[in-house]
Each structure stands twice: as C-alpha cells, then as structure tokens.
Amino acid sequence: MSATTPVYLNAASAYSALGVDAESMRAHLFADADPQTLRWTDQYSPGRVLPLGCLPEGVELPALDFAPAHQRSRNNALAWGALHALQGAVAQAIARFGPTRVALVVGTSAAGIEEGEAAARCLFNEGRFPPGFSYPLQEMGNVAEFLAQHLGVRGPAHTISTACSSGAKALASAARLLRAGMADAVVAGGVDALGRFTLAGFSALEAVSVKRCNPLSVHRNGINLGEAAAFFVLSREAGPVRLAGWGESQDAHHMSAPDPTGQGAAAAMRQALARAGLEPADVDYVNLHGTATPHNDAMESHAVHAVLGNGVAVSSTKPLTGHALAAAGALEAAVAWHVLHNNPQGLLPVHWWDGMADPDVPSLAPVVPGMRLGRPVRAVMSNSFAFGGSNSALLFTAA
C-alpha cells in the first residue's frame, strides 16, 4: 500500500429527510421545484414549532429485539435501518476478505441521548431510573460496538465524535485504514438522531432558526436541526465513486465559532486537492457546510472563494435535510455519490434560499433550479466544519 493507493466507495445508503432509498433521495436532490422536505413540529421542543429534518412520515425504524438492552437506542436503530441496504455488500466483503480484515468507523454525537433524556425525567419525577435503563446506551462507542457485533465485522472498529465533522472524518479514517493495509474493506459513515437535549442546547446558543434555514442569504439567522444515517462500503477495489482526497485542520479559535478568516477551512480544502492531485478548476460542484448561521456562511464563503474562486457551482442541502450534526458529513458524502454516479446530464442539487446574497461576503455561484452541466460530473468537494474549529473537506471523483 502507499499514500496514493486509490480508495473507492463501492456501495452507499442513507436515511434522512430526503427519504430512505436512493430513488427518493435523488428525486428530492435534483427536483426543479422546491420539495419542502422539512417537517414543522414541536416533537422535540414542546410548545415551540420548528422546521426539522425528520425522517419522512410513515418510516418505521427497525426493532432491535435481537440486540442486548444496552444497544437498543433509537440512534442505533437509525444506523441499522440505513445499513439494511448494505448488508449484502458487507457480507460479501466478509466472505471474501475474512471478518478480521473488514473494519468499521462511524461518526456520532447523540449516542443514546433520547433514552438518557427519558431516564433523567424518570429520575427527576420518581426519584429512580426506569427499570432496565443501561447507562452504556449513551456511550459514544456504543454504536460502533453494536454495528460491528451484528454485522459480523471483526477488524478495527471505532467511533469518531468531533461534532459536525464526525461523519466526514469517519470516511477519511476509513481511507487511512485501507491505505495502511490494516483492512481490505471498511464500513464507514455517520449517524445522529434528534432529541430534546440537542434542540435545547442549540437553542440556548441562539443558533436555531424558527424559519427554514437560508444559507448564504443576508437574512440568514440560524440552523434547522435534522437527523440522518449514511453509510458506505469502501475498499481498494474499483467502484462507482472514488474518495480521491481529504483534508483536515483545526482552528483552535473558539469553542463554538469558526475562525472568521476561513484559514482553517481553506487549509482543509487545499489538502484535499493536493491529496487528490487535482487543480481547483477540476472541481465541478461544492456541497457547502452551509448551516445558515451568520458566522459559518461568512467564513465558508471566504474559504471557497480563496481556494476555488467564485465560478464553481455550490449549494447547501441543509434546507432539505436540516443539519444532521455528526451525520452531516456522511449524508453529504451520499449527496456527492448521487451527483457523481449515474448522472449523465450532470444534474446538481439546487441551493434553496431567498436569493438575497450577503453583500459583505465574497459572492459564490449557487445552483439554480434546472441547472445541469450537460455532461457527467467529474469532481465534487464536500465541506464539514465543526465546533472548536474541526474542519474537514472530502473530494470525490467519478471512477
């Protein structure tokens, strides 16, 4: 193996507000009319209706009766649901390489937070935890343990929890395992389920918008939260999409605000280009982190403009999915997968916003309805930026 050994995404699956199958996801991503996939609800914020990226109405997550009690969290059920479509590919990898040569890396930040909330309410109201409550439900490593055990994976298995860059970093970690020869295939992705604690925390930071999020707009005023799970099977064997490059950097600027200059984000993007051996002009589309907070969008606009210029097509898909936190980078990698795979006309995800650009930040080129390249897309960059200045950029190419 070497630092230039190709790494491929051989299979992909995602659960999100866009749907729970590839057809639904593609239909919403490439729609010319705004699909309005967010749901207005107070389910996680009683008395306060908010737009959230919930799973579509009627979707039922799988029961985890086969798992021990300490693994039966909604977060794990969300991950298991998304992995259903990949279980055949995982089984084939195990049969071919052996279970100890298949690894697993998953990004998460919520773990069993919903079950922990319920237990805390019971303790407050009744003075005791509910019968059968198991604290390990809330441990970050729980999801990796659960998935590895029930998929039959016996290679390295770990969780990454770096807030909103977790899912992207899981894919970069998978690529390093493959290039180091520590695995022949890796199941990698991210998952985060919605919960009251998450909504309350971001609301306390005054980061949650009561309206649909509005990335890049002068009127942007915060995020819409969402939930998702997205997973891939990666290997060194040729597949439809290649993870050609990745870059990671650390601002160390502020606990919850990015470096306003965008230097850290730009460094991650440049690393991804260098690792892929590509030039800025080779990138056809950028999936922005695009949270619609004043600080993030300003910083990211500076970074994209500095690295790629203002002509590359960009969009944020968070007005369709909400911000899925630790799962966001993996979900948006799935967006990149669909942009690059089986897309001969080069359809691009629309940037749904009010069209009122912020004059105080560098101008970019948001994707408009009906936009297409008229040819297959060659390269997609996907940005993920997290609390504490944890920056990640993934660069995908058509194989």
Coordinates of C-alpha atoms in Angstrom, one line a residue:
M1 CA 0.0 0.0 0.0
S2 CA 1.0 3.6 -0.4
A3 CA -0.1 7.2 0.1
T4 CA -1.5 7.1 -3.4
T5 CA -3.4 3.8 -3.3
P6 CA -6.9 4.5 -4.7
V7 CA -9.8 4.3 -2.3
Y8 CA -13.3 3.6 -3.7
L9 CA -16.9 3.9 -2.4
N10 CA -18.4 0.6 -3.6
A11 CA -21.8 1.0 -2.1
A12 CA -23.9 3.7 -0.3
S13 CA -27.1 4.0 1.6
A14 CA -28.7 6.8 3.6
Y15 CA -31.8 7.6 5.8
S16 CA -32.7 11.3 6.1
A17 CA -35.5 13.8 5.4
L18 CA -34.8 13.2 1.7
G19 CA -36.0 9.6 2.1
V20 CA -34.8 6.2 2.9
D21 CA -33.9 4.9 -0.5
A22 CA -31.8 6.1 -3.4
E23 CA -34.8 6.9 -5.7
S24 CA -36.4 9.2 -3.1
M25 CA -33.1 10.9 -2.3
R26 CA -32.3 11.6 -6.0
A27 CA -35.8 12.8 -6.7
H28 CA -35.6 15.4 -4.0
L29 CA -32.0 16.4 -4.6
F30 CA -32.5 17.0 -8.3
A31 CA -36.0 18.5 -8.2
D32 CA -36.6 21.7 -10.2
A33 CA -39.4 22.7 -7.8
D34 CA -38.7 23.1 -4.1
P35 CA -39.5 19.7 -2.5
Q36 CA -40.0 21.2 1.0
T37 CA -38.8 18.1 2.9
L38 CA -38.5 19.6 6.4
R39 CA -41.3 19.0 8.9
W40 CA -42.8 21.6 11.2
T41 CA -43.2 20.1 14.6
D42 CA -42.8 20.7 18.3
Q43 CA -42.0 17.0 18.9
Y44 CA -38.6 17.8 20.3
S45 CA -39.3 21.4 21.5
P46 CA -42.7 21.2 23.3
G47 CA -44.7 24.4 22.7
R48 CA -42.3 25.7 20.1
V49 CA -42.9 24.6 16.5
L50 CA -39.7 24.4 14.5
P51 CA -38.7 23.1 11.0
L52 CA -36.7 19.9 11.4
G53 CA -35.1 17.4 9.1
C54 CA -37.1 14.4 10.4
L55 CA -37.4 11.1 8.6
P56 CA -40.4 11.0 6.3
E57 CA -43.8 10.4 7.8
G58 CA -44.6 6.7 8.0
V59 CA -41.0 5.5 8.2
E60 CA -40.6 3.0 11.0
L61 CA -37.1 2.2 12.3
P62 CA -36.3 -1.5 12.8
A63 CA -36.8 -3.1 16.1
L64 CA -33.6 -4.1 17.9
D65 CA -35.0 -7.0 19.8
F66 CA -32.1 -9.1 18.7
A67 CA -29.6 -6.8 20.5
P68 CA -28.8 -6.7 24.2
A69 CA -30.6 -4.0 26.2
H70 CA -27.7 -1.6 26.3
Q71 CA -27.7 -1.4 22.5
R72 CA -31.4 -0.7 21.9
S73 CA -31.2 3.0 21.3
R74 CA -33.0 5.0 18.6
N75 CA -29.6 6.1 17.3
N76 CA -28.6 2.5 16.8
A77 CA -31.9 1.7 15.1
L78 CA -31.4 4.7 12.7
A79 CA -28.0 3.3 11.8
W80 CA -29.3 -0.2 11.4
G81 CA -32.1 1.0 9.1
A82 CA -29.6 2.8 6.9
L83 CA -27.3 -0.2 6.8
H84 CA -30.0 -2.6 5.7
A85 CA -29.4 -1.9 2.0
L86 CA -25.7 -2.6 2.5
Q87 CA -25.8 -5.8 4.5
G88 CA -25.3 -7.9 1.3
A89 CA -22.2 -5.9 0.3
V90 CA -20.9 -6.2 3.9
A91 CA -21.5 -9.9 3.9
Q92 CA -19.7 -10.3 0.6
A93 CA -16.7 -8.3 1.9
I94 CA -16.6 -10.6 5.0
A95 CA -16.8 -13.7 2.9
R96 CA -14.1 -12.6 0.6
F97 CA -11.6 -11.0 3.0
G98 CA -12.5 -12.6 6.3
P99 CA -14.1 -10.8 9.2
T100 CA -10.9 -9.6 10.7
R101 CA -10.0 -7.8 7.5
V102 CA -13.2 -5.7 7.5
A103 CA -13.2 -2.6 9.7
L104 CA -15.9 -0.1 10.8
V105 CA -15.7 3.6 11.5
V106 CA -18.8 5.6 12.5
G107 CA -19.3 9.3 13.4
T108 CA -21.9 10.2 16.1
S109 CA -22.5 12.7 18.8
A110 CA -26.0 11.9 20.1
A111 CA -25.5 8.2 21.0
G112 CA -28.4 7.1 23.2
I113 CA -29.4 10.6 24.1
E114 CA -33.2 10.1 23.8
E115 CA -33.1 7.2 26.2
G116 CA -30.9 9.2 28.5
E117 CA -33.4 12.0 28.5
A118 CA -36.2 9.7 29.4
A119 CA -34.2 8.2 32.2
A120 CA -33.4 11.6 33.6
R121 CA -37.0 12.6 33.5
C122 CA -37.9 9.4 35.4
L123 CA -35.2 10.1 38.0
F124 CA -36.5 13.7 38.4
N125 CA -40.2 12.7 38.7
E126 CA -39.9 9.4 40.6
G127 CA -36.5 9.5 42.2
R128 CA -35.2 6.5 40.4
F129 CA -34.0 5.4 36.9
P130 CA -36.5 3.4 34.9
P131 CA -36.3 -0.4 35.2
G132 CA -33.8 -1.8 32.7
F133 CA -32.1 1.5 31.9
S134 CA -28.5 0.9 30.9
Y135 CA -26.0 3.8 31.0
P136 CA -23.8 2.4 28.2
L137 CA -26.6 3.3 25.8
Q138 CA -25.2 6.8 26.0
E139 CA -21.6 6.0 25.4
M140 CA -20.2 7.2 22.1
G141 CA -18.6 3.9 21.3
N142 CA -21.9 2.1 21.7
V143 CA -22.9 2.4 18.0
A144 CA -19.6 1.1 16.8
E145 CA -19.8 -1.9 19.1
F146 CA -23.4 -2.5 18.1
L147 CA -22.8 -2.4 14.3
A148 CA -19.6 -4.4 14.4
Q149 CA -21.2 -7.1 16.5
H150 CA -24.3 -7.5 14.5
L151 CA -22.7 -7.1 11.0
G152 CA -20.1 -9.7 11.9
V153 CA -17.2 -7.2 11.5
R154 CA -14.1 -8.2 13.5
G155 CA -11.5 -5.8 12.2
P156 CA -10.7 -2.4 13.8
A157 CA -14.0 -0.7 14.9
H158 CA -14.3 2.7 16.5
T159 CA -16.4 5.8 16.8
I160 CA -15.4 9.4 15.9
S161 CA -17.1 12.2 17.8
T162 CA -15.9 15.6 16.6
A163 CA -19.3 17.2 16.4
C164 CA -20.4 18.2 12.9
S165 CA -17.2 16.9 11.1
S166 CA -17.6 13.4 12.6
G167 CA -19.2 11.7 9.5
A168 CA -16.7 13.2 7.1
K169 CA -13.8 12.3 9.4
A170 CA -15.1 8.7 9.5
L171 CA -14.6 8.4 5.8
A172 CA -11.1 9.9 6.0
S173 CA -10.3 7.4 8.8
A174 CA -11.6 4.6 6.6
A175 CA -9.3 5.6 3.8
R176 CA -6.3 5.7 6.1
L177 CA -7.1 2.1 7.3
L178 CA -7.2 0.9 3.7
R179 CA -4.0 2.7 2.6
A180 CA -2.2 1.4 5.7
G181 CA -3.2 -2.1 4.9
M182 CA -5.0 -2.6 8.2
A183 CA -8.2 -3.6 6.4
D184 CA -9.3 -4.7 3.0
A185 CA -12.8 -3.2 3.3
V186 CA -14.3 -0.6 5.7
V187 CA -17.9 0.1 6.6
A188 CA -17.9 3.8 7.3
G189 CA -20.4 6.7 7.8
G190 CA -22.3 8.6 10.4
V191 CA -25.5 8.7 12.4
D192 CA -27.2 11.2 14.7
A193 CA -30.8 11.0 15.9
L194 CA -32.9 14.0 17.0
G195 CA -33.6 14.6 20.7
R196 CA -34.9 17.3 23.0
F197 CA -31.5 17.8 24.6
T198 CA -30.0 18.7 21.2
L199 CA -32.7 21.2 20.3
A200 CA -32.4 22.8 23.8
G201 CA -28.6 23.0 23.6
F202 CA -28.6 24.7 20.2
S203 CA -31.5 26.9 21.2
A204 CA -29.5 28.1 24.2
L205 CA -26.7 29.1 21.8
E206 CA -29.4 31.1 19.9
A207 CA -28.4 29.2 16.8
V208 CA -31.8 27.7 15.9
S209 CA -34.0 29.4 13.3
V210 CA -37.7 29.4 13.7
K211 CA -37.9 29.6 9.9
R212 CA -36.5 27.4 7.2
C213 CA -32.7 28.0 7.1
N214 CA -31.4 30.4 4.5
P215 CA -27.8 29.7 3.6
L216 CA -25.7 32.5 2.1
S217 CA -28.6 35.0 2.4
V218 CA -28.2 38.4 4.0
H219 CA -31.3 37.3 6.0
R220 CA -29.8 34.0 7.3
N221 CA -30.4 33.7 11.1
G222 CA -29.6 30.1 12.1
I223 CA -29.9 26.4 11.6
N224 CA -32.6 23.8 11.3
L225 CA -31.6 20.6 13.0
G226 CA -32.1 17.2 11.5
E227 CA -31.4 13.5 11.8
A228 CA -29.8 11.1 9.4
A229 CA -27.7 8.0 9.0
A230 CA -25.5 7.4 5.9
F231 CA -23.0 4.6 5.4
F232 CA -20.7 3.3 2.7
V233 CA -18.6 0.2 2.0
L234 CA -15.1 1.3 1.0
S235 CA -12.2 -0.7 -0.4
R236 CA -9.2 -0.5 -2.7
E237 CA -11.2 -2.3 -5.4
A238 CA -12.7 -0.1 -8.2
G239 CA -16.2 1.2 -7.5
P240 CA -18.5 3.8 -8.9
V241 CA -17.1 6.7 -6.9
R242 CA -13.5 7.4 -5.6
L243 CA -12.6 9.2 -2.4
A244 CA -9.8 10.9 -4.2
G245 CA -8.7 13.3 -1.4
W246 CA -9.4 14.6 2.0
G247 CA -8.2 17.4 4.2
E248 CA -8.4 18.1 7.9
S249 CA -7.4 21.1 10.0
Q250 CA -8.0 22.6 13.4
D251 CA -8.7 26.3 14.0
A252 CA -8.5 26.3 17.9
H253 CA -10.2 29.7 17.6
H254 CA -13.3 29.4 19.7
M255 CA -15.4 26.7 21.3
S256 CA -18.5 27.2 19.1
A257 CA -17.5 29.8 16.4
P258 CA -15.2 29.3 13.4
D259 CA -12.2 31.4 12.6
P260 CA -13.8 34.2 10.7
T261 CA -11.0 34.4 8.2
G262 CA -11.7 30.9 7.0
Q263 CA -8.0 30.0 7.0
G264 CA -8.6 26.6 8.7
A265 CA -11.4 25.7 6.3
A266 CA -9.3 26.8 3.3
A267 CA -6.4 24.7 4.5
A268 CA -8.5 21.6 4.7
M269 CA -9.8 22.2 1.1
R270 CA -6.3 22.7 -0.2
Q271 CA -5.1 19.5 1.5
A272 CA -8.0 17.6 -0.2
L273 CA -7.0 19.0 -3.6
A274 CA -3.3 18.2 -3.1
R275 CA -4.0 14.6 -1.9
A276 CA -6.2 14.0 -4.9
G277 CA -3.7 15.6 -7.3
L278 CA -6.4 17.9 -8.7
E279 CA -6.5 21.6 -9.5
P280 CA -9.2 24.0 -8.3
A281 CA -10.6 24.1 -11.9
D282 CA -11.2 20.4 -11.8
V283 CA -13.9 20.7 -9.1
D284 CA -17.4 20.9 -10.7
Y285 CA -19.5 21.3 -7.6
V286 CA -19.1 22.0 -3.9
N287 CA -21.6 20.8 -1.3
L288 CA -21.2 23.6 1.3
H289 CA -21.4 23.0 5.0
G290 CA -23.9 25.9 4.6
T291 CA -25.5 25.9 8.0
A292 CA -27.1 29.4 7.5
T293 CA -25.5 30.9 10.7
P294 CA -24.0 34.3 10.2
H295 CA -20.5 33.2 11.2
N296 CA -20.3 29.9 9.3
D297 CA -21.6 31.1 6.0
A298 CA -19.3 34.2 6.0
M299 CA -16.3 32.1 6.9
E300 CA -17.1 29.4 4.3
S301 CA -17.6 31.9 1.6
H302 CA -14.2 33.4 2.2
A303 CA -12.6 29.9 2.2
V304 CA -14.4 28.7 -1.0
H305 CA -13.6 32.0 -2.8
A306 CA -9.9 31.8 -1.7
V307 CA -9.4 28.2 -2.8
L308 CA -11.8 27.6 -5.8
G309 CA -12.8 31.1 -6.9
N310 CA -16.4 32.3 -7.4
G311 CA -17.3 30.4 -10.5
V312 CA -17.7 26.8 -9.1
A313 CA -21.3 25.7 -8.6
V314 CA -22.2 25.5 -4.9
S315 CA -25.2 24.6 -2.8
S316 CA -26.1 23.7 0.7
T317 CA -28.5 20.8 1.1
K318 CA -29.4 21.6 4.7
P319 CA -32.6 23.4 3.7
L320 CA -33.7 19.9 2.6
T321 CA -32.2 17.8 5.3
G322 CA -31.6 20.0 8.3
H323 CA -28.2 19.9 10.0
A324 CA -27.7 16.3 10.9
L325 CA -24.7 17.2 13.1
A326 CA -22.3 14.2 13.3
A327 CA -24.1 12.5 10.4
A328 CA -24.0 15.6 8.2
G329 CA -20.6 14.9 6.6
A330 CA -21.6 11.3 5.8
L331 CA -25.0 12.3 4.5
E332 CA -23.5 14.9 2.2
A333 CA -21.0 12.4 1.0
A334 CA -24.0 10.4 -0.1
V335 CA -25.2 13.5 -1.9
A336 CA -21.8 13.6 -3.7
W337 CA -22.2 9.9 -4.5
H338 CA -25.5 10.6 -6.3
V339 CA -24.1 13.6 -8.1
L340 CA -21.2 11.5 -9.5
H341 CA -23.0 8.2 -10.0
N342 CA -25.5 7.5 -12.8
N343 CA -25.9 11.2 -13.6
P344 CA -25.1 11.6 -17.3
Q345 CA -26.5 15.1 -17.6
G346 CA -24.7 16.5 -14.6
L347 CA -27.7 17.4 -12.5
L348 CA -26.8 19.4 -9.4
P349 CA -28.6 19.9 -6.1
V350 CA -30.4 23.2 -6.0
H351 CA -29.5 25.8 -3.4
W352 CA -32.9 26.7 -2.0
W353 CA -32.8 30.2 -0.5
D354 CA -34.4 33.6 -0.9
G355 CA -31.8 34.7 -3.4
M356 CA -30.7 37.7 -1.4
A357 CA -26.9 37.4 -1.3
D358 CA -25.0 39.0 1.6
P359 CA -23.0 41.9 0.2
D360 CA -20.5 41.7 3.0
V361 CA -19.1 38.3 2.0
P362 CA -17.4 37.0 -1.2
S363 CA -20.0 36.1 -3.9
L364 CA -20.4 32.5 -4.9
A365 CA -22.3 30.7 -7.6
P366 CA -25.4 28.9 -6.0
V367 CA -27.0 26.2 -8.1
V368 CA -30.4 27.4 -9.5
P369 CA -33.4 25.2 -10.5
G370 CA -32.8 23.3 -13.7
M371 CA -29.1 23.7 -13.7
R372 CA -27.1 20.9 -15.2
L373 CA -23.6 20.6 -16.6
G374 CA -24.7 18.7 -19.7
R375 CA -22.1 16.1 -19.0
P376 CA -21.2 13.8 -16.2
V377 CA -19.8 15.5 -13.1
R378 CA -16.0 14.9 -12.6
A379 CA -15.3 16.0 -9.1
V380 CA -17.3 17.0 -6.0
M381 CA -16.0 18.7 -2.8
S382 CA -17.9 18.3 0.4
N383 CA -17.2 20.6 3.3
S384 CA -17.8 19.9 7.0
F385 CA -16.9 22.3 9.8
A386 CA -17.5 21.7 13.5
F387 CA -17.4 23.3 16.9
G388 CA -13.9 24.0 18.1
G389 CA -12.8 24.7 14.5
S390 CA -12.6 21.0 13.5
N391 CA -12.6 21.3 9.7
S392 CA -12.9 18.5 7.1
A393 CA -13.1 18.6 3.3
L394 CA -13.7 15.5 1.2
L395 CA -13.0 15.3 -2.5
F396 CA -14.9 12.7 -4.6
T397 CA -14.4 11.8 -8.2
A398 CA -16.2 9.6 -10.7
A399 CA -14.3 6.3 -11.0

